[in-house]
Amino acid sequence: MSFLKLERVIKRFGSVTVINGVSLEVKKGEFVVFVGPSGCGKSTLLRMVAGLEELTDGDVHIDGRIVTTVEPADREVSMVFQSYALYPHMSVFDNIAFGLKMAKMPPDEIRKRVDEAARILQIEALLDRKPRQLSGGQRQRVAIGRAIVRHPKIFLFDEPLSNLDADLRTQMRVEIAKLHRQLGVTMVYVTHDQIEAMTLADRIVVLRSGIVEQIGAPTDLYDRPANTFVAGFIGSPKMNFLRAHVKAVDPQGITVSHEAFSGGTVLAPRSSARPIEVGAPVTIGLRPENLVIGSANPLLELVADVSENLGGATQVYAAAPDGGVVTIVANGRPKVGRGERLPVGLGSGHVYLFDEAGQSI
Ligand SMILES: Nc1ncnc2c1ncn2[C@@H]1O[C@H](COP(=O)(O)OP(=O)(O)OP(=O)(O)O)[C@@H](O)[C@H]1O
Ligand SMILES: [Mg+2]
């Protein structure tokens, strides 16, 4: 049974529809991550779950109860924001306890809950400090502490780590994964960060312009994206797309032809029962991390353009004969000169295929 359920949720600001009929079910204890381009409605959706934004239409259910018109304070959800406004004049303890004091909880119980949250977040030694005496990561922990002490049914996170530097982000990402394991509580998490989405989520919801494009486990979305949008959004660097044509359709797969293919064709596995005809234009998807330079059995003949040395890996941008750019992530530091001809093969993974409407075939 679902613990959080969104039913045909619609949100309009004036005449602009920003959420256009989103239905979604989250199981108890599940970690669900919302991703999508800026402005697609992630925060709005989260705020509607929290009760901070009214719905134009549809319903929100939490733990079997319709809460669409229930006040935020009575929904038993806690939200952690990107900018965690702590009260500067209050100690860490008082910042964490603030909501409980306002709710007139007995001081003994407040002490117990703050101590428990501080232990979970490993900030016991910081309870007497003021926010200005804390690092960014410690402040973020205090903000999460404020959410924990309320013992919410659902945690909502809106890009909680995006103000932190790369190191701290990684550290806090692991902390949040541990927190989820420890508390076993339902979490809905918004992020722009591919790694956060892939590593934290039980399931990822990909949103575009207020609609759900696909919902699935991270590896499902990576291996079997429903369309070119999801394929391009999940995975970094972005999937390469090449325009091609269907040469043959067989039970074992679809043969497609492209002028950059050595041998002229490649066989792609079928990933749906969607009809496709010989001669039809298609889009081929190749993941940069699946391509290898200097393969004995090359798939593509490309011309190197820019190459970026990242230390342990090298990102090479090469031109296909049709003018498209193909990104390749190579291990180590292969010497690739500008203008060099590159035989490129498929090392792992598979060729993705999409029809003219961008749907996976
Ligand atoms: N109060 C408001 N009035 C009018 N339009 C709004 C309001 N709040 C949000 N919007 C619009 O709704 C759309 C969705 O906004 P939202 O903040 O949910 O996007 P988002 O996916 O969280 O984006 P980001 O990744 O940049 O945080 C945007 O086009 C935004 O401009
Ligand atoms: Mg947002």
Short mmCIF file of N, CA and C and ligand atoms in Angstrom, two decimals, residues 42-43 158-159 190, ligand 2:
data_model
loop_
_atom_site.label_atom_id
_atom_site.label_comp_id
_atom_site.label_asym_id
_atom_site.label_seq_id
_atom_site.Cartn_x
_atom_site.Cartn_y
_atom_site.Cartn_z
N LYS A 42 9.60 20.72 -9.55
CA LYS A 42 10.02 19.83 -8.45
C LYS A 42 9.68 20.44 -7.08
N SER A 43 10.11 21.70 -6.88
CA SER A 43 9.86 22.34 -5.58
C SER A 43 8.37 22.53 -5.35
N ASP A 158 14.52 19.59 -0.22
CA ASP A 158 14.60 20.33 -1.48
C ASP A 158 16.04 20.80 -1.69
N GLU A 159 16.79 20.04 -2.47
CA GLU A 159 18.19 20.34 -2.77
C GLU A 159 18.98 20.72 -1.51
N VAL A 190 14.60 16.24 -3.63
CA VAL A 190 14.77 16.91 -4.92
C VAL A 190 16.25 17.23 -5.11
MG MG B 2 13.36 24.02 -6.94
#
